[in-house]
Short mmCIF file of C-alpha atoms in Angstrom, two decimals:
data_model
loop_
_atom_site.label_atom_id
_atom_site.label_comp_id
_atom_site.label_asym_id
_atom_site.label_seq_id
_atom_site.Cartn_x
_atom_site.Cartn_y
_atom_site.Cartn_z
CA MET A 5 -8.95 -80.49 -12.39
CA LYS A 6 -7.87 -79.13 -9.02
CA PRO A 7 -10.50 -78.75 -6.29
CA LYS A 8 -11.52 -75.17 -5.43
CA LEU A 9 -10.40 -73.49 -2.21
CA SER A 10 -10.80 -69.93 -0.92
CA VAL A 11 -8.23 -68.15 1.24
CA ILE A 12 -10.18 -65.34 2.87
CA LYS A 13 -8.66 -62.48 4.83
CA ILE A 14 -10.85 -60.34 7.07
CA GLY A 15 -9.54 -57.05 8.38
CA GLY A 16 -9.98 -55.15 11.62
CA ASN A 17 -13.19 -53.49 10.45
CA VAL A 18 -14.89 -56.91 10.47
CA VAL A 19 -13.21 -58.19 13.65
CA ASP A 20 -14.19 -55.04 15.58
CA ASN A 21 -17.85 -55.17 14.60
CA THR A 22 -19.58 -58.04 16.42
CA PRO A 23 -22.83 -58.15 14.37
CA THR A 24 -20.90 -57.91 11.06
CA LEU A 25 -18.47 -60.62 12.17
CA HIS A 26 -21.32 -62.85 13.31
CA GLN A 27 -23.18 -62.52 10.00
CA PHE A 28 -19.96 -63.01 8.02
CA LEU A 29 -19.08 -66.23 9.92
CA HIS A 30 -22.64 -67.47 9.56
CA ASN A 31 -22.44 -67.08 5.77
CA LEU A 32 -18.98 -68.65 5.69
CA ALA A 33 -20.14 -71.62 7.77
CA HIS A 34 -22.68 -72.51 5.10
CA TYR A 35 -20.30 -72.25 2.13
CA ASP A 36 -19.57 -75.67 0.64
CA ASP A 37 -15.97 -75.43 -0.61
CA PRO A 38 -12.92 -75.56 1.67
CA VAL A 39 -11.81 -72.27 3.17
CA VAL A 40 -8.76 -70.96 5.00
CA LEU A 41 -9.67 -67.90 7.07
CA ILE A 42 -7.07 -65.31 8.09
CA HIS A 43 -7.96 -62.54 10.49
CA GLY A 44 -6.35 -59.24 11.34
CA GLY A 45 -6.34 -57.72 14.77
CA GLY A 46 -8.52 -54.65 14.73
CA LYS A 47 -8.50 -52.08 17.49
CA LEU A 48 -8.44 -54.54 20.41
CA ALA A 49 -4.64 -54.79 20.59
CA THR A 50 -4.27 -51.01 20.62
CA GLN A 51 -6.99 -50.69 23.26
CA LEU A 52 -5.33 -53.33 25.48
CA ALA A 53 -1.90 -51.71 25.04
CA ASP A 54 -3.41 -48.34 26.01
CA LYS A 55 -4.96 -49.80 29.17
CA LEU A 56 -1.61 -51.36 30.09
CA GLY A 57 0.27 -48.12 29.41
CA ILE A 58 2.31 -49.62 26.57
CA LYS A 59 2.95 -46.83 24.07
CA GLN A 60 2.17 -47.83 20.47
CA THR A 61 4.07 -46.42 17.51
CA MET A 62 3.04 -46.99 13.90
CA VAL A 63 5.62 -46.53 11.11
CA GLU A 64 4.68 -47.05 7.45
CA GLY A 65 1.43 -48.68 8.60
CA ARG A 66 3.27 -51.27 10.71
CA ARG A 67 3.14 -51.51 14.48
CA ILE A 68 6.59 -51.15 16.05
CA THR A 69 6.61 -54.32 18.12
CA ASP A 70 8.69 -54.22 21.29
CA GLU A 71 8.56 -57.17 23.70
CA ALA A 72 5.56 -55.86 25.66
CA THR A 73 3.65 -55.14 22.43
CA LEU A 74 4.45 -58.62 21.10
CA ASP A 75 2.88 -60.09 24.24
CA VAL A 76 -0.20 -57.92 23.69
CA VAL A 77 -0.69 -58.90 20.03
CA THR A 78 -0.03 -62.57 20.82
CA MET A 79 -2.70 -62.47 23.52
CA VAL A 80 -5.24 -60.60 21.41
CA TYR A 81 -4.68 -62.18 17.98
CA ALA A 82 -3.69 -65.79 18.84
CA GLY A 83 -5.78 -65.94 22.02
CA LEU A 84 -8.91 -63.84 22.19
CA ILE A 85 -9.89 -63.18 18.56
CA ASN A 86 -8.69 -66.52 17.18
CA LYS A 87 -10.50 -68.66 19.74
CA LYS A 88 -13.70 -66.59 19.62
CA ILE A 89 -13.90 -66.97 15.83
CA THR A 90 -13.08 -70.69 16.01
CA SER A 91 -15.67 -71.34 18.68
CA LYS A 92 -18.34 -69.34 16.80
CA LEU A 93 -17.73 -71.28 13.57
CA HIS A 94 -18.33 -74.57 15.43
CA SER A 95 -21.65 -73.33 16.77
CA MET A 96 -22.63 -72.47 13.19
CA GLY A 97 -21.80 -75.96 11.94
CA ARG A 98 -18.30 -75.51 10.51
CA THR A 99 -15.52 -77.34 12.38
CA ALA A 100 -12.55 -75.02 12.64
CA VAL A 101 -9.01 -75.07 14.02
CA GLY A 102 -7.48 -71.82 15.22
CA LEU A 103 -3.75 -71.67 14.54
CA SER A 104 -0.82 -69.30 14.72
CA GLY A 105 2.22 -69.62 12.47
CA ALA A 106 4.06 -71.32 15.34
CA ASP A 107 1.59 -74.23 15.43
CA GLY A 108 2.87 -77.15 13.38
CA ASN A 109 5.53 -74.72 12.11
CA LEU A 110 2.77 -73.41 9.87
CA ILE A 111 4.47 -70.11 8.99
CA ARG A 112 8.16 -69.52 9.48
CA ALA A 113 9.18 -65.88 9.30
CA SER A 114 12.32 -63.85 9.87
CA LYS A 115 12.68 -60.73 11.98
CA ARG A 116 12.51 -57.71 9.70
CA GLN A 117 15.83 -56.04 8.99
CA HIS A 118 15.58 -52.42 7.95
CA PRO A 119 18.50 -50.04 7.39
CA GLU A 120 16.96 -47.19 9.45
CA ILE A 121 13.88 -48.37 11.34
CA ASP A 122 13.90 -50.99 14.09
CA PHE A 123 10.48 -52.59 13.72
CA GLY A 124 11.16 -54.86 16.69
CA TYR A 125 9.51 -58.27 16.60
CA VAL A 126 7.94 -57.87 13.16
CA GLY A 127 8.28 -60.88 10.89
CA ASP A 128 8.50 -61.31 7.13
CA VAL A 129 7.12 -64.64 5.87
CA GLN A 130 9.79 -67.13 4.75
CA GLU A 131 7.90 -70.38 4.34
CA VAL A 132 4.37 -71.78 4.61
CA ASN A 133 4.01 -75.43 5.69
CA ALA A 134 1.48 -76.46 3.02
CA THR A 135 1.68 -80.16 4.04
CA PHE A 136 0.38 -79.38 7.52
CA LEU A 137 -2.40 -77.19 6.09
CA HIS A 138 -3.41 -79.95 3.63
CA GLY A 139 -3.66 -82.36 6.55
CA ILE A 140 -6.08 -80.03 8.34
CA ILE A 141 -8.16 -79.27 5.23
CA ASN A 142 -8.34 -82.98 4.29
CA GLN A 143 -10.02 -83.65 7.64
CA ASN A 144 -12.79 -81.21 6.58
CA LEU A 145 -11.52 -78.69 9.11
CA THR A 146 -11.33 -74.96 8.44
CA PRO A 147 -8.00 -73.43 9.47
CA VAL A 148 -8.42 -70.03 11.14
CA LEU A 149 -5.07 -68.25 11.09
CA CYS A 150 -3.94 -65.25 13.08
CA ALA A 151 -1.05 -63.02 12.08
CA ILE A 152 1.47 -64.32 14.64
CA THR A 153 4.36 -66.32 13.18
CA HIS A 154 7.65 -67.64 14.54
CA ASP A 155 11.28 -67.86 13.42
CA TYR A 156 11.79 -71.55 14.36
CA GLN A 157 14.33 -70.32 16.92
CA GLY A 158 11.75 -69.85 19.67
CA GLN A 159 10.81 -66.27 18.82
CA LEU A 160 7.23 -65.26 18.01
CA LEU A 161 6.82 -62.47 15.43
CA ASN A 162 4.04 -60.03 14.57
CA THR A 163 3.27 -60.37 10.85
CA ASN A 164 1.05 -58.61 8.32
CA ALA A 165 -2.21 -60.54 7.81
CA ASP A 166 -2.57 -59.49 4.13
CA THR A 167 0.86 -60.95 3.41
CA ILE A 168 0.07 -64.17 5.27
CA ALA A 169 -3.10 -64.55 3.19
CA GLN A 170 -1.13 -64.06 -0.01
CA GLU A 171 1.65 -66.50 0.97
CA VAL A 172 -0.84 -69.14 2.12
CA ALA A 173 -2.80 -68.77 -1.13
CA VAL A 174 0.37 -69.21 -3.20
CA ALA A 175 1.53 -72.22 -1.12
CA LEU A 176 -1.82 -74.00 -1.61
CA SER A 177 -2.12 -73.21 -5.32
CA SER A 178 -0.17 -76.30 -6.44
CA THR A 179 -2.95 -78.50 -5.03
CA TYR A 180 -6.03 -76.28 -5.24
CA GLU A 181 -7.56 -73.77 -7.61
CA VAL A 182 -7.21 -70.93 -5.13
CA SER A 183 -9.33 -67.78 -4.86
CA LEU A 184 -7.68 -65.22 -2.60
CA VAL A 185 -10.38 -63.03 -1.06
CA TYR A 186 -9.67 -59.74 0.69
CA ILE A 187 -12.56 -58.49 2.77
CA PHE A 188 -12.30 -54.78 3.55
CA GLU A 189 -14.53 -51.78 4.19
CA LYS A 190 -15.53 -51.03 0.58
CA SER A 191 -17.73 -52.98 -1.87
CA GLY A 192 -14.73 -53.53 -4.15
CA VAL A 193 -12.30 -51.45 -6.16
CA LEU A 194 -14.31 -48.31 -6.92
CA MET A 195 -14.26 -46.00 -9.93
CA ASP A 196 -15.31 -43.23 -7.54
CA ILE A 197 -14.22 -43.67 -3.92
CA GLN A 198 -17.37 -41.82 -2.78
CA ASP A 199 -19.74 -44.11 -4.67
CA GLU A 200 -20.22 -47.67 -3.40
CA ASN A 201 -22.13 -48.43 -6.61
CA SER A 202 -19.11 -47.76 -8.81
CA VAL A 203 -17.44 -51.15 -8.27
CA ILE A 204 -15.07 -52.27 -11.03
CA ALA A 205 -16.32 -55.85 -11.50
CA GLU A 206 -13.20 -57.21 -13.18
CA LEU A 207 -9.61 -56.08 -13.36
CA THR A 208 -6.95 -57.45 -15.67
CA ASN A 209 -3.32 -56.35 -15.64
CA ASP A 210 -4.01 -54.13 -18.65
CA SER A 211 -7.12 -52.45 -17.24
CA TYR A 212 -5.32 -51.98 -13.88
CA LEU A 213 -2.45 -50.14 -15.61
CA HIS A 214 -4.98 -48.03 -17.48
CA TYR A 215 -6.91 -47.08 -14.28
CA LYS A 216 -3.64 -46.29 -12.50
CA MET A 217 -2.48 -44.03 -15.33
CA GLU A 218 -5.84 -42.23 -15.32
CA GLY A 219 -5.50 -41.67 -11.55
CA ILE A 220 -8.74 -43.60 -10.88
CA ILE A 221 -6.93 -46.19 -8.76
CA HIS A 222 -4.46 -44.57 -6.38
CA THR A 223 -2.92 -44.39 -2.85
CA GLY A 224 -3.92 -47.27 -0.52
CA MET A 225 -5.39 -49.46 -3.27
CA VAL A 226 -2.12 -49.59 -5.24
CA PRO A 227 -0.05 -51.79 -2.87
CA LYS A 228 -3.12 -54.01 -2.30
CA LEU A 229 -3.61 -54.54 -6.02
CA ASP A 230 0.12 -54.89 -6.73
CA ASN A 231 0.08 -57.75 -4.20
CA ALA A 232 -3.03 -59.22 -5.81
CA PHE A 233 -1.38 -59.35 -9.24
CA LYS A 234 1.79 -60.74 -7.68
CA ALA A 235 -0.30 -63.56 -6.14
CA ILE A 236 -1.78 -64.35 -9.56
CA ASP A 237 1.66 -64.31 -11.16
CA THR A 238 2.81 -66.90 -8.60
CA GLY A 239 -0.02 -69.40 -9.06
CA VAL A 240 -3.20 -68.11 -7.43
CA ASP A 241 -6.18 -68.46 -9.79
CA ASN A 242 -7.94 -65.21 -8.93
CA VAL A 243 -8.21 -62.50 -6.30
CA LYS A 244 -11.51 -61.10 -5.09
CA ILE A 245 -12.00 -57.90 -3.11
CA GLY A 246 -15.16 -56.73 -1.40
CA LYS A 247 -16.97 -56.21 1.85
CA ALA A 248 -18.04 -58.63 4.59
CA GLU A 249 -21.78 -58.26 4.05
CA ASP A 250 -21.39 -59.46 0.43
CA ILE A 251 -19.26 -62.55 1.17
CA ASN A 252 -21.69 -65.04 -0.42
CA ASP A 253 -21.95 -63.06 -3.64
CA ILE A 254 -18.21 -62.40 -3.69
CA LEU A 255 -17.42 -66.11 -3.35
CA HIS A 256 -19.82 -66.84 -6.22
CA GLY A 257 -18.35 -64.03 -8.33
CA LYS A 258 -21.51 -61.90 -8.27
CA LYS A 259 -20.22 -58.94 -6.25
CA GLY A 260 -16.93 -57.23 -5.46
CA THR A 261 -13.95 -56.86 -7.77
CA LYS A 262 -12.47 -59.96 -9.38
CA ILE A 263 -8.85 -59.83 -10.45
CA LEU A 264 -7.67 -62.28 -13.10
CA MET B 6 0.83 -104.19 22.43
CA LYS B 7 -0.27 -100.57 22.47
CA PRO B 8 2.35 -97.86 21.83
CA LYS B 9 3.36 -95.76 24.83
CA LEU B 10 2.23 -92.15 25.22
CA SER B 11 2.61 -89.64 28.06
CA VAL B 12 0.04 -87.00 28.92
CA ILE B 13 1.96 -84.43 30.95
CA LYS B 14 0.42 -81.58 32.90
CA ILE B 15 2.59 -78.70 34.08
CA GLY B 16 1.28 -76.28 36.66
CA GLY B 17 1.69 -72.58 37.23
CA ASN B 18 4.91 -73.05 39.22
CA VAL B 19 6.62 -74.26 36.02
CA VAL B 20 4.92 -71.79 33.67
CA ASP B 21 5.88 -68.83 35.91
CA ASN B 22 9.56 -69.77 36.16
CA THR B 23 11.28 -69.12 32.82
CA PRO B 24 14.54 -71.06 33.47
CA THR B 25 12.64 -74.06 34.89
CA LEU B 26 10.21 -74.03 31.97
CA HIS B 27 13.07 -73.78 29.49
CA GLN B 28 14.93 -76.74 31.00
CA PHE B 29 11.72 -78.77 31.25
CA LEU B 30 10.85 -78.17 27.58
CA HIS B 31 14.41 -78.95 26.56
CA ASN B 32 14.22 -82.34 28.31
CA LEU B 33 10.78 -83.01 26.87
CA ALA B 34 11.93 -82.14 23.34
CA HIS B 35 14.49 -84.95 23.51
CA TYR B 36 12.12 -87.62 24.83
CA ASP B 37 11.40 -90.26 22.18
CA ASP B 38 7.81 -91.35 22.86
CA PRO B 39 4.76 -89.28 21.89
CA VAL B 40 3.62 -86.69 24.40
CA VAL B 41 0.57 -84.51 24.93
CA LEU B 42 1.45 -81.46 27.03
CA ILE B 43 -1.18 -79.58 29.06
CA HIS B 44 -0.30 -76.33 30.76
CA GLY B 45 -1.91 -74.33 33.53
CA GLY B 46 -1.94 -70.59 33.68
CA GLY B 47 0.23 -69.48 36.54
CA LYS B 48 0.19 -65.97 37.93
CA LEU B 49 0.13 -64.17 34.58
CA ALA B 50 -3.66 -64.12 34.27
CA THR B 51 -4.07 -62.71 37.79
CA GLN B 52 -1.36 -60.11 37.11
CA LEU B 53 -3.00 -59.03 33.86
CA ALA B 54 -6.44 -58.87 35.50
CA ASP B 55 -4.94 -56.71 38.29
CA LYS B 56 -3.40 -54.31 35.78
CA LEU B 57 -6.74 -54.02 33.99
CA GLY B 58 -8.62 -53.49 37.26
CA ILE B 59 -10.65 -56.68 36.89
CA LYS B 60 -11.29 -57.99 40.40
CA GLN B 61 -10.49 -61.71 40.78
CA THR B 62 -12.41 -63.97 43.16
CA MET B 63 -11.36 -67.53 43.95
CA VAL B 64 -13.92 -69.98 45.40
CA GLU B 65 -12.94 -73.58 46.24
CA GLY B 66 -9.71 -73.05 44.30
CA ARG B 67 -11.57 -72.06 41.12
CA ARG B 68 -11.45 -68.62 39.53
CA ILE B 69 -14.90 -67.06 39.29
CA THR B 70 -14.93 -66.29 35.59
CA ASP B 71 -17.01 -63.33 34.53
CA GLU B 72 -16.88 -62.14 30.91
CA ALA B 73 -13.88 -59.83 31.41
CA THR B 74 -11.97 -62.56 33.25
CA LEU B 75 -12.77 -65.08 30.50
CA ASP B 76 -11.19 -62.68 27.99
CA VAL B 77 -8.11 -62.39 30.23
CA VAL B 78 -7.61 -66.15 30.65
CA THR B 79 -8.27 -66.77 26.94
CA MET B 80 -5.61 -64.20 26.06
CA VAL B 81 -3.06 -65.47 28.58
CA TYR B 82 -3.61 -69.26 28.35
CA ALA B 83 -4.59 -69.76 24.68
CA GLY B 84 -2.50 -66.87 23.39
CA LEU B 85 0.62 -65.93 25.29
CA ILE B 86 1.60 -69.05 27.23
CA ASN B 87 0.43 -71.57 24.63
CA LYS B 88 2.25 -69.95 21.71
CA LYS B 89 5.43 -69.30 23.69
CA ILE B 90 5.65 -72.97 24.71
CA THR B 91 4.84 -74.16 21.18
CA SER B 92 7.43 -71.89 19.62
CA LYS B 93 10.10 -72.92 22.16
CA LEU B 94 9.49 -76.64 21.53
CA HIS B 95 10.12 -76.11 17.81
CA SER B 96 13.43 -74.39 18.48
CA MET B 97 14.42 -77.42 20.58
CA GLY B 98 13.59 -79.85 17.79
CA ARG B 99 10.10 -81.02 18.71
CA THR B 100 7.32 -79.95 16.32
CA ALA B 101 4.35 -78.88 18.38
CA VAL B 102 0.80 -77.62 17.81
CA GLY B 103 -0.75 -75.33 20.39
CA LEU B 104 -4.47 -75.92 20.77
CA SER B 105 -7.42 -74.91 22.90
CA GLY B 106 -10.45 -77.10 23.44
CA ALA B 107 -12.30 -75.08 20.79
CA ASP B 108 -9.82 -76.05 18.06
CA GLY B 109 -11.08 -79.04 16.09
CA ASN B 110 -13.75 -79.35 18.79
CA LEU B 111 -10.98 -80.95 20.86
CA ILE B 112 -12.69 -80.56 24.23
CA ARG B 113 -16.37 -79.89 24.59
CA ALA B 114 -17.42 -78.73 28.04
CA SER B 115 -20.57 -77.47 29.72
CA LYS B 116 -20.95 -74.37 31.86
CA ARG B 117 -20.78 -75.40 35.49
CA GLN B 118 -24.11 -75.47 37.29
CA HIS B 119 -23.86 -75.11 41.07
CA PRO B 120 -26.81 -74.76 43.45
CA GLU B 121 -25.27 -71.82 45.38
CA ILE B 122 -22.20 -70.46 43.58
CA ASP B 123 -22.21 -68.85 40.15
CA PHE B 124 -18.78 -69.76 38.81
CA GLY B 125 -19.46 -67.83 35.60
CA TYR B 126 -17.80 -69.16 32.46
CA VAL B 127 -16.21 -72.21 34.10
CA GLY B 128 -16.53 -75.43 32.12
CA ASP B 129 -16.74 -79.09 33.09
CA VAL B 130 -15.36 -81.47 30.46
CA GLN B 131 -18.00 -83.43 28.55
CA GLU B 132 -16.09 -85.00 25.67
CA VAL B 133 -12.56 -85.24 24.29
CA ASN B 134 -12.20 -85.58 20.50
CA ALA B 135 -9.66 -88.42 20.51
CA THR B 136 -9.85 -88.81 16.71
CA PHE B 137 -8.56 -85.29 16.16
CA LEU B 138 -5.78 -85.81 18.74
CA HIS B 139 -4.76 -89.10 17.06
CA GLY B 140 -4.50 -87.27 13.75
CA ILE B 141 -2.10 -84.74 15.28
CA ILE B 142 -0.01 -87.35 17.12
CA ASN B 143 0.18 -89.57 14.01
CA GLN B 144 1.86 -86.69 12.17
CA ASN B 145 4.61 -86.77 14.82
CA LEU B 146 3.33 -83.51 16.25
CA THR B 147 3.15 -82.78 19.96
CA PRO B 148 -0.21 -81.27 21.00
CA VAL B 149 0.19 -78.46 23.55
CA LEU B 150 -3.16 -77.87 25.22
CA CYS B 151 -4.32 -74.94 27.29
CA ALA B 152 -7.20 -75.05 29.72
CA ILE B 153 -9.74 -73.17 27.57
CA THR B 154 -12.61 -75.26 26.23
CA HIS B 155 -15.89 -74.50 24.49
CA ASP B 156 -19.51 -75.64 24.69
CA TYR B 157 -20.02 -76.09 20.91
CA GLN B 158 -22.59 -73.28 21.11
CA GLY B 159 -20.01 -70.55 20.55
CA GLN B 160 -19.09 -70.01 24.21
CA LEU B 161 -15.50 -70.39 25.46
CA LEU B 162 -15.10 -71.78 28.98
CA ASN B 163 -12.32 -71.68 31.59
CA THR B 164 -11.54 -75.25 32.64
CA ASN B 165 -9.31 -76.97 35.21
CA ALA B 166 -6.04 -78.12 33.60
CA ASP B 167 -5.68 -81.17 35.92
CA THR B 168 -9.09 -82.39 34.82
CA ILE B 169 -8.30 -81.81 31.15
CA ALA B 170 -5.12 -83.89 31.55
CA GLN B 171 -7.08 -86.70 33.18
CA GLU B 172 -9.85 -86.69 30.56
CA VAL B 173 -7.36 -86.56 27.67
CA ALA B 174 -5.40 -89.45 29.20
CA VAL B 175 -8.55 -91.56 29.54
CA ALA B 176 -9.70 -90.72 25.99
CA LEU B 177 -6.35 -91.82 24.53
CA SER B 178 -6.04 -94.98 26.61
CA SER B 179 -7.98 -97.17 24.15
CA THR B 180 -5.20 -96.64 21.58
CA TYR B 181 -2.12 -96.01 23.74
CA GLU B 182 -0.58 -97.28 26.94
CA VAL B 183 -0.95 -93.93 28.68
CA SER B 184 1.16 -92.54 31.50
CA LEU B 185 -0.51 -89.50 33.05
CA VAL B 186 2.18 -87.26 34.54
CA TYR B 187 1.44 -84.43 36.97
CA ILE B 188 4.32 -82.02 37.38
CA PHE B 189 4.04 -79.93 40.54
CA GLU B 190 6.27 -78.22 43.12
CA LYS B 191 7.30 -81.33 45.13
CA SER B 192 9.51 -84.30 44.22
CA GLY B 193 6.52 -86.64 44.52
CA VAL B 194 4.09 -87.77 47.19
CA LEU B 195 6.09 -87.30 50.41
CA MET B 196 6.08 -89.29 53.68
CA ASP B 197 7.10 -86.04 55.38
CA ILE B 198 5.98 -82.83 53.65
CA GLN B 199 9.13 -81.06 54.95
CA ASP B 200 11.50 -83.65 53.50
CA GLU B 201 12.00 -83.77 49.74
CA ASN B 202 13.93 -87.03 50.20
CA SER B 203 10.90 -88.85 51.62
CA VAL B 204 9.24 -89.59 48.26
CA ILE B 205 6.90 -92.58 48.22
CA ALA B 206 8.14 -94.33 45.06
CA GLU B 207 5.04 -96.38 44.41
CA LEU B 208 1.44 -96.18 45.52
CA THR B 209 -1.21 -98.83 45.06
CA ASN B 210 -4.84 -98.42 46.09
CA ASP B 211 -4.12 -100.42 49.27
CA SER B 212 -1.03 -98.47 50.32
CA TYR B 213 -2.84 -95.19 49.51
CA LEU B 214 -5.71 -96.12 51.86
CA HIS B 215 -3.17 -97.08 54.51
CA TYR B 216 -1.26 -93.77 54.24
CA LYS B 217 -4.54 -91.84 54.31
CA MET B 218 -5.68 -93.65 57.46
CA GLU B 219 -2.34 -92.97 59.12
CA GLY B 220 -2.69 -89.26 58.27
CA ILE B 221 0.53 -89.33 56.23
CA ILE B 222 -1.28 -88.31 53.04
CA HIS B 223 -3.74 -85.51 53.68
CA THR B 224 -5.31 -82.18 52.57
CA GLY B 225 -4.31 -81.05 49.06
CA MET B 226 -2.84 -84.40 48.00
CA VAL B 227 -6.10 -86.29 48.59
CA PRO B 228 -8.19 -84.89 45.67
CA LYS B 229 -5.11 -85.14 43.41
CA LEU B 230 -4.60 -88.81 44.25
CA ASP B 231 -8.31 -89.61 44.19
CA ASN B 232 -8.30 -88.29 40.61
CA ALA B 233 -5.17 -90.32 39.83
CA PHE B 234 -6.80 -93.57 40.95
CA LYS B 235 -9.97 -92.62 39.09
CA ALA B 236 -7.89 -92.20 35.90
CA ILE B 237 -6.40 -95.68 36.41
CA ASP B 238 -9.84 -97.17 37.03
CA THR B 239 -10.98 -95.74 33.69
CA GLY B 240 -8.15 -97.06 31.52
CA VAL B 241 -4.96 -95.06 32.14
CA ASP B 242 -1.97 -97.38 32.66
CA ASN B 243 -0.23 -95.40 35.39
CA VAL B 244 0.02 -91.94 36.94
CA LYS B 245 3.32 -90.29 37.81
CA ILE B 246 3.79 -87.28 40.06
CA GLY B 247 6.95 -85.26 40.54
CA LYS B 248 8.75 -82.03 39.84
CA ALA B 249 9.81 -80.37 36.60
CA GLU B 250 13.55 -80.72 37.14
CA ASP B 251 13.18 -84.52 37.34
CA ILE B 252 11.06 -84.97 34.19
CA ASN B 253 13.49 -87.34 32.46
CA ASP B 254 13.76 -89.62 35.49
CA ILE B 255 10.02 -89.43 36.11
CA LEU B 256 9.23 -90.48 32.53
CA HIS B 257 11.66 -93.42 32.90
CA GLY B 258 10.18 -94.35 36.28
CA LYS B 259 13.34 -93.50 38.26
CA LYS B 260 12.04 -90.54 40.28
CA GLY B 261 8.74 -89.21 41.58
CA THR B 262 5.76 -91.23 42.75
CA LYS B 263 4.31 -93.85 40.45
CA ILE B 264 0.67 -94.82 40.95
CA LEU B 265 -0.46 -98.19 39.63
#
């Protein structure tokens, strides 16, 4: 039987909220199984860009990344947020290693080509170096990954953290029984978006199709869940979705939505 | 016999000059023996602090590091410079891992205590995690270290890159025959500061004392060389000093000053 491992992605809503982040990391530090943590960027990059007078443009939810913006996200994601999280985990008893996709050629990406939109230095994941990650995990270290990758030609690239989490989970699934955990602002996939108590505890492909047809699951949740099912189709054992405060219960399958 | 390893520190004058840095990394990428690279920060941190309106104060050559300044140096050193160098080394054929002292608890430091001056979040090195570094080097990876450390209590600290290089060199000297290489703006230790052709090829403790007494070696070179001899006294095989353009010849003992 493969050993268990969780690939956990935290979004900007956790990164931006110091008490929430602190409590989340504290819970994570005391979880026994190996973990790979992936963090998004939150508002800090936008705030820094604003202060520096670098105009930010979002298209289809992606940040158009010119050279100045790439410097900003590299500083904020790979520098400030990554090292703060890593340092905090140590103080809570979990030895961590903060990494970008450039480190140890961990994540090779290619610059996005789009027929109409020039996204700039935005990268699409090509390959995850699972061997290097195994080496880190086997030393009982927790990799903390930011969403900066490289193209192996000397160019850093700004990459979607959800996608990195998914690709890392798939790459590790030949060796581990991988749970892919998305931490976001809701308690899980909800029957009623207004009611945090309406969490759908378990979703299968069939029930997902049913909820989509009924219009219960719609808009932003659809690409997230499509990706979740894609991860399962490519080797990930299960996907869990929920909020930071519930991380312990989510990891133990007691809260959030579990996708099989 | 121990295997050879070079611990190389590059200063701001290399980091700030893109063509020089590029050529230096290119030469380093094609050097056969294992290397640990440590980089300083250069002018970028000061420039970013200026743009953000964060006043910078230098005392005894150290940057007074308040919380806002710590964020700036963490972003610039651990983020921007570290990941750019790491990514460039890959493209030149040398697989590198960019790390801060917080990663894998690589360098634990303590906040500087000074009877009169509050340096803020400036750290003095307490311990280098040689085991973790060995693990990286044994995978044929080149560690690229920035001068950000942590106190293991969740606090990042701004630390002198020269000192980090020295402490890393000493920590690795039980396993490797370590050359500690300081790359700076001159061709080596000079007999005449105005004459780049007056490099002193070799310095022993005796000849150093002699040159100091004669007033040939003075001011800024004295603490640098005192540290070099201290490194040798504590296990480092030799220290080399010279400029970036000569890195190949320095590594092979053909240029620069060699301290034994």
